[in-house]
PDB file of C-alpha atoms in Angstrom:
ATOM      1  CA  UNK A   1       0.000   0.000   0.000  1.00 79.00           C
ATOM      2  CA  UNK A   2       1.348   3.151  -0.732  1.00 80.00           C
ATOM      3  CA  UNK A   3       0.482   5.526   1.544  1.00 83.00           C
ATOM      4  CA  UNK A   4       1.504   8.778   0.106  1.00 85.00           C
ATOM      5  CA  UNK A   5      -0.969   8.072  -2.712  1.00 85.00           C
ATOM      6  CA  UNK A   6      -3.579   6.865  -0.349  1.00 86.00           C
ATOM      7  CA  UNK A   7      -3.292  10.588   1.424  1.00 88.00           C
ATOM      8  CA  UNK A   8      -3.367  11.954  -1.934  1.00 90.00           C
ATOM      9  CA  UNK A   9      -6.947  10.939  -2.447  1.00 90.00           C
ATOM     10  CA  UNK A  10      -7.970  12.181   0.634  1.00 93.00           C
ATOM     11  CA  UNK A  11      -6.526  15.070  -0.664  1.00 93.00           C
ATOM     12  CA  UNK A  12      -8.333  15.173  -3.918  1.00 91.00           C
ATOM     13  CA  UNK A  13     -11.400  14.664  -2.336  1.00 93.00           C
ATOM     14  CA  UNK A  14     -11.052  17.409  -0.144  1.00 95.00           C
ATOM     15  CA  UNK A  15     -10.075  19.622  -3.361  1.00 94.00           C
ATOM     16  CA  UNK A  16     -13.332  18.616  -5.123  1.00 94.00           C
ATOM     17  CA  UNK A  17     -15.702  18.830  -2.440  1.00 95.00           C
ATOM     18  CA  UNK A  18     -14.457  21.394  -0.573  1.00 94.00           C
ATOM     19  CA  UNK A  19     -16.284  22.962   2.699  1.00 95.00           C
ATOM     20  CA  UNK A  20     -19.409  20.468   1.939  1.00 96.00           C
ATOM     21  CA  UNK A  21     -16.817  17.999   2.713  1.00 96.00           C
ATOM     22  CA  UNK A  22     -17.180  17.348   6.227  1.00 96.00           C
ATOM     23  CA  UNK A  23     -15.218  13.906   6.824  1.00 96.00           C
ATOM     24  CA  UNK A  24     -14.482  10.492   5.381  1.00 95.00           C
ATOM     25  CA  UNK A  25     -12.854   7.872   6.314  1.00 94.00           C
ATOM     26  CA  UNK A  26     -10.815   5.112   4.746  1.00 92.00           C
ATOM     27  CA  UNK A  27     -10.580   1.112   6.257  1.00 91.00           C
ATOM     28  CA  UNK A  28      -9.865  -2.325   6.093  1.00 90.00           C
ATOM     29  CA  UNK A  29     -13.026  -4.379   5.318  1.00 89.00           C
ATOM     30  CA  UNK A  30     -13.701  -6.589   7.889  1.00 87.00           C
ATOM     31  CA  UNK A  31     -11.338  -5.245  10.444  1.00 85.00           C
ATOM     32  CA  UNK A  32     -12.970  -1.816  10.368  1.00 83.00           C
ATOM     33  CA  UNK A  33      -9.070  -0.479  10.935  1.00 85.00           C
ATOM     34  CA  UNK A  34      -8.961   3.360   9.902  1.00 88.00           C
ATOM     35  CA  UNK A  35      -6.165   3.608   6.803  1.00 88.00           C
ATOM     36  CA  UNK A  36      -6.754   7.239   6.352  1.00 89.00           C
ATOM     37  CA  UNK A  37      -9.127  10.337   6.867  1.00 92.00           C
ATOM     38  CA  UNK A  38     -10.061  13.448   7.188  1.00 94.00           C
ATOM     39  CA  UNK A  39     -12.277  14.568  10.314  1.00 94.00           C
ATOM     40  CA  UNK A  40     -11.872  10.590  10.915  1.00 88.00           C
ATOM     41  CA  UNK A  41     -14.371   9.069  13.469  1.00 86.00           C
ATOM     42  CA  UNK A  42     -12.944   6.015  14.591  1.00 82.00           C
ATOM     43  CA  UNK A  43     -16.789   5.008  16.342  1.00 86.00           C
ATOM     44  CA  UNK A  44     -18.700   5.887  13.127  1.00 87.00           C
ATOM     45  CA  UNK A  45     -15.741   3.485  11.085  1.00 89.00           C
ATOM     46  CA  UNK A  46     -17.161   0.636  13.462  1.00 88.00           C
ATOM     47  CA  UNK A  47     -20.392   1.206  12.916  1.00 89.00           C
ATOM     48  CA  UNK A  48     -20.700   1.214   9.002  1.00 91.00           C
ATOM     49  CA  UNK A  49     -18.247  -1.398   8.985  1.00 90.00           C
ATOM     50  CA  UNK A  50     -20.935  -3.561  10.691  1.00 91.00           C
ATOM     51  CA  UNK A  51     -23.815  -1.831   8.939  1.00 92.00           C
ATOM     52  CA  UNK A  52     -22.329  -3.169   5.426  1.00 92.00           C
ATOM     53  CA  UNK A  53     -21.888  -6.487   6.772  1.00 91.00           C
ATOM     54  CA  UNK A  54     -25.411  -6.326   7.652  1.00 94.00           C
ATOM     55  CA  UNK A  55     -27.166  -5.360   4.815  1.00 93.00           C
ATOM     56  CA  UNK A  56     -24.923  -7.701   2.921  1.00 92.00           C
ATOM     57  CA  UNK A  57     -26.305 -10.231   4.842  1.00 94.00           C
ATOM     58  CA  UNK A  58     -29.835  -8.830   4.699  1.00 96.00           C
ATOM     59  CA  UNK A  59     -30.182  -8.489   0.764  1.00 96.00           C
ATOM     60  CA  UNK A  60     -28.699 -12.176   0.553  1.00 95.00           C
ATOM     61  CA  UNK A  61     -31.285 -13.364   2.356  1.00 96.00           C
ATOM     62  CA  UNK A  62     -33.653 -11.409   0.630  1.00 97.00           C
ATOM     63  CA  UNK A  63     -32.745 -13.079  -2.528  1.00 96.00           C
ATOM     64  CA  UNK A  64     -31.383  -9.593  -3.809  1.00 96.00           C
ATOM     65  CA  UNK A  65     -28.293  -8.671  -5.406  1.00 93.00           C
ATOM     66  CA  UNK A  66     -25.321  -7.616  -3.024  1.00 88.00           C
ATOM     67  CA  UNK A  67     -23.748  -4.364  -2.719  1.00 90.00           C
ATOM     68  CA  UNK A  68     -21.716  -3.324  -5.502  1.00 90.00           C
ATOM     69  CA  UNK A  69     -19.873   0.294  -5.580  1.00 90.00           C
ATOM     70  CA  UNK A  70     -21.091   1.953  -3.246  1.00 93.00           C
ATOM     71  CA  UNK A  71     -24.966   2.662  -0.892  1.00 94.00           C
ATOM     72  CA  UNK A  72     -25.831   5.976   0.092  1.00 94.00           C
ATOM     73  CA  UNK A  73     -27.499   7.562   3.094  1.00 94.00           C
ATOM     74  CA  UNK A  74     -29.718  10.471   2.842  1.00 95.00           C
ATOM     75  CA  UNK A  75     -29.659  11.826   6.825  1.00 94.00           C
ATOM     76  CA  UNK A  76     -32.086  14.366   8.615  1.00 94.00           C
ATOM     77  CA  UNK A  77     -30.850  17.698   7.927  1.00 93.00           C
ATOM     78  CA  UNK A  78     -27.892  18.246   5.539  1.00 95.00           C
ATOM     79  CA  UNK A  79     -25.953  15.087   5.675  1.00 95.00           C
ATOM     80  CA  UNK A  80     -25.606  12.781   3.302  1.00 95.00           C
ATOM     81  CA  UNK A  81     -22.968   9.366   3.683  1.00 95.00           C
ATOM     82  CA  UNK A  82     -21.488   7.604   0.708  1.00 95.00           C
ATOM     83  CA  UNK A  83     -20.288   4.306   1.749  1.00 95.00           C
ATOM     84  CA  UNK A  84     -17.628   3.040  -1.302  1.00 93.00           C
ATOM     85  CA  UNK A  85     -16.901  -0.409  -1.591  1.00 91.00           C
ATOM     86  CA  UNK A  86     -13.571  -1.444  -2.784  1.00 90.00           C
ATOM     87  CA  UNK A  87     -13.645  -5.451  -1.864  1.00 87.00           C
ATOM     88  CA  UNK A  88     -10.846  -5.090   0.952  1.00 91.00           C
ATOM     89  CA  UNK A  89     -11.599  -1.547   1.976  1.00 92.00           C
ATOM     90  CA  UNK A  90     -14.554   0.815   2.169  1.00 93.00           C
ATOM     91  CA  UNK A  91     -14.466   4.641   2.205  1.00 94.00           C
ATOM     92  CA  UNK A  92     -17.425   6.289   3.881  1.00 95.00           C
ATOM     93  CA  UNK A  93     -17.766  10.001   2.905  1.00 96.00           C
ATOM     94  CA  UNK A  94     -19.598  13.093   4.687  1.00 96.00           C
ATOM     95  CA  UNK A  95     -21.047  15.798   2.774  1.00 97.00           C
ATOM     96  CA  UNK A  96     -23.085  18.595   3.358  1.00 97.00           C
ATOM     97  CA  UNK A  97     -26.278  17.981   1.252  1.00 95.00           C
ATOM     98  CA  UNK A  98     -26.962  21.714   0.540  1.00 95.00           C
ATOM     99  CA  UNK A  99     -23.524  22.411  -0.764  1.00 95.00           C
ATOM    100  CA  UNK A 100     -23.134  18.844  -2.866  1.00 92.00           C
ATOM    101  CA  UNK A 101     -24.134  18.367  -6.806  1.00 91.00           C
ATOM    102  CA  UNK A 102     -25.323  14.553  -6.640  1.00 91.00           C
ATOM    103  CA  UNK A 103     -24.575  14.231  -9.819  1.00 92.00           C
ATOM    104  CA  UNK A 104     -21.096  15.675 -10.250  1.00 92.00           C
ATOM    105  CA  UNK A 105     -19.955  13.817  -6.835  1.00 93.00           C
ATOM    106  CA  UNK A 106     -21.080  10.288  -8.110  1.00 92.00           C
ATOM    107  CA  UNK A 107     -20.124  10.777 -12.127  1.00 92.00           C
ATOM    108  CA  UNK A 108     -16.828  12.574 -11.773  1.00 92.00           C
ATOM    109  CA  UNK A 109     -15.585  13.156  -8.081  1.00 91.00           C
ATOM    110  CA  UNK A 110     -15.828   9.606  -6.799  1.00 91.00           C
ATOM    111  CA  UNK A 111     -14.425   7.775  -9.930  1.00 91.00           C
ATOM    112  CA  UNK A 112     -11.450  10.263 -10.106  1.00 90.00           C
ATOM    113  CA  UNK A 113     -10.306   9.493  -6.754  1.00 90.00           C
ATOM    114  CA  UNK A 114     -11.489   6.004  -6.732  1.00 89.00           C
ATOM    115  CA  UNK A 115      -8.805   5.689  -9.365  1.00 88.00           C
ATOM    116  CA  UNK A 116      -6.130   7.346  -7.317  1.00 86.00           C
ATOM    117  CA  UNK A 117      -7.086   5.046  -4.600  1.00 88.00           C
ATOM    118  CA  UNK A 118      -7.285   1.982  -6.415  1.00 88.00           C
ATOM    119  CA  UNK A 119      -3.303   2.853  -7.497  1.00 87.00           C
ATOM    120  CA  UNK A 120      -2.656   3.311  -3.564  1.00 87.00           C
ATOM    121  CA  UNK A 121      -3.493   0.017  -2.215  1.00 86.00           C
ATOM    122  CA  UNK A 122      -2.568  -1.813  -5.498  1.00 84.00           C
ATOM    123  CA  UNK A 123      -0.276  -4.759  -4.490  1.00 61.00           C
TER     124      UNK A 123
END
């Protein structure tokens, strides 16, 4: 893992989002071990960590597809949480609803730095 390029897409992604950008976090699937961050919450990391493992479980029981690239969470008030899935890691993002473009963050934000991240933990 290279963690200089791992930073960097922090890094991008605070460039993109800017001040709607109000944390993220980056960690190991499974382990829910915090890689990187920005406004990191080491509590929340635990909690979505479970919470994918659950609905995992949930739509497979269901008979449903599973999770692919990524669920989202529209919150009360202005928050809205990305949760990215990258097989061994997952990257849960913050944003400010009010000061986010939906469209722009999921078309051209998230692949752009998915890509830089994908190149960080590359083996």
């Amino acid at each position: 893992m290279n963690i200089k390029k791992l930073n960097n897409s922090v890094d991008m992604l605070k460039e993109y989002l800017g001040d709607s950008l109000l944390a993220c976090d980056i960690w190991m699937t499974n382990t829910g071990q915090s890689i990187a961050g920005y406004n990191a919450q080491p509590k929340a990391t635990d909690l979505f960590e479970q919470a994918t493992s659950f609905l995992n479980k949930s739509l497979n029981e269901a008979g449903f597809p599973r999770l692919e690239k990524y669920y989202l969470m529209d919150c009360e008030g202005d928050s809205l949480i990305l949760v990215l899935q990258f097989g061994k890691y997952q990257w849960a993002i913050l944003v400010s609803k009010s000061k986010t473009k939906l469209g722009l963050l999921l078309n051209v934000i998230i692949p752009n730095v998915s890509e830089e991240f994908l190149e960080a933990v590359k083996n």
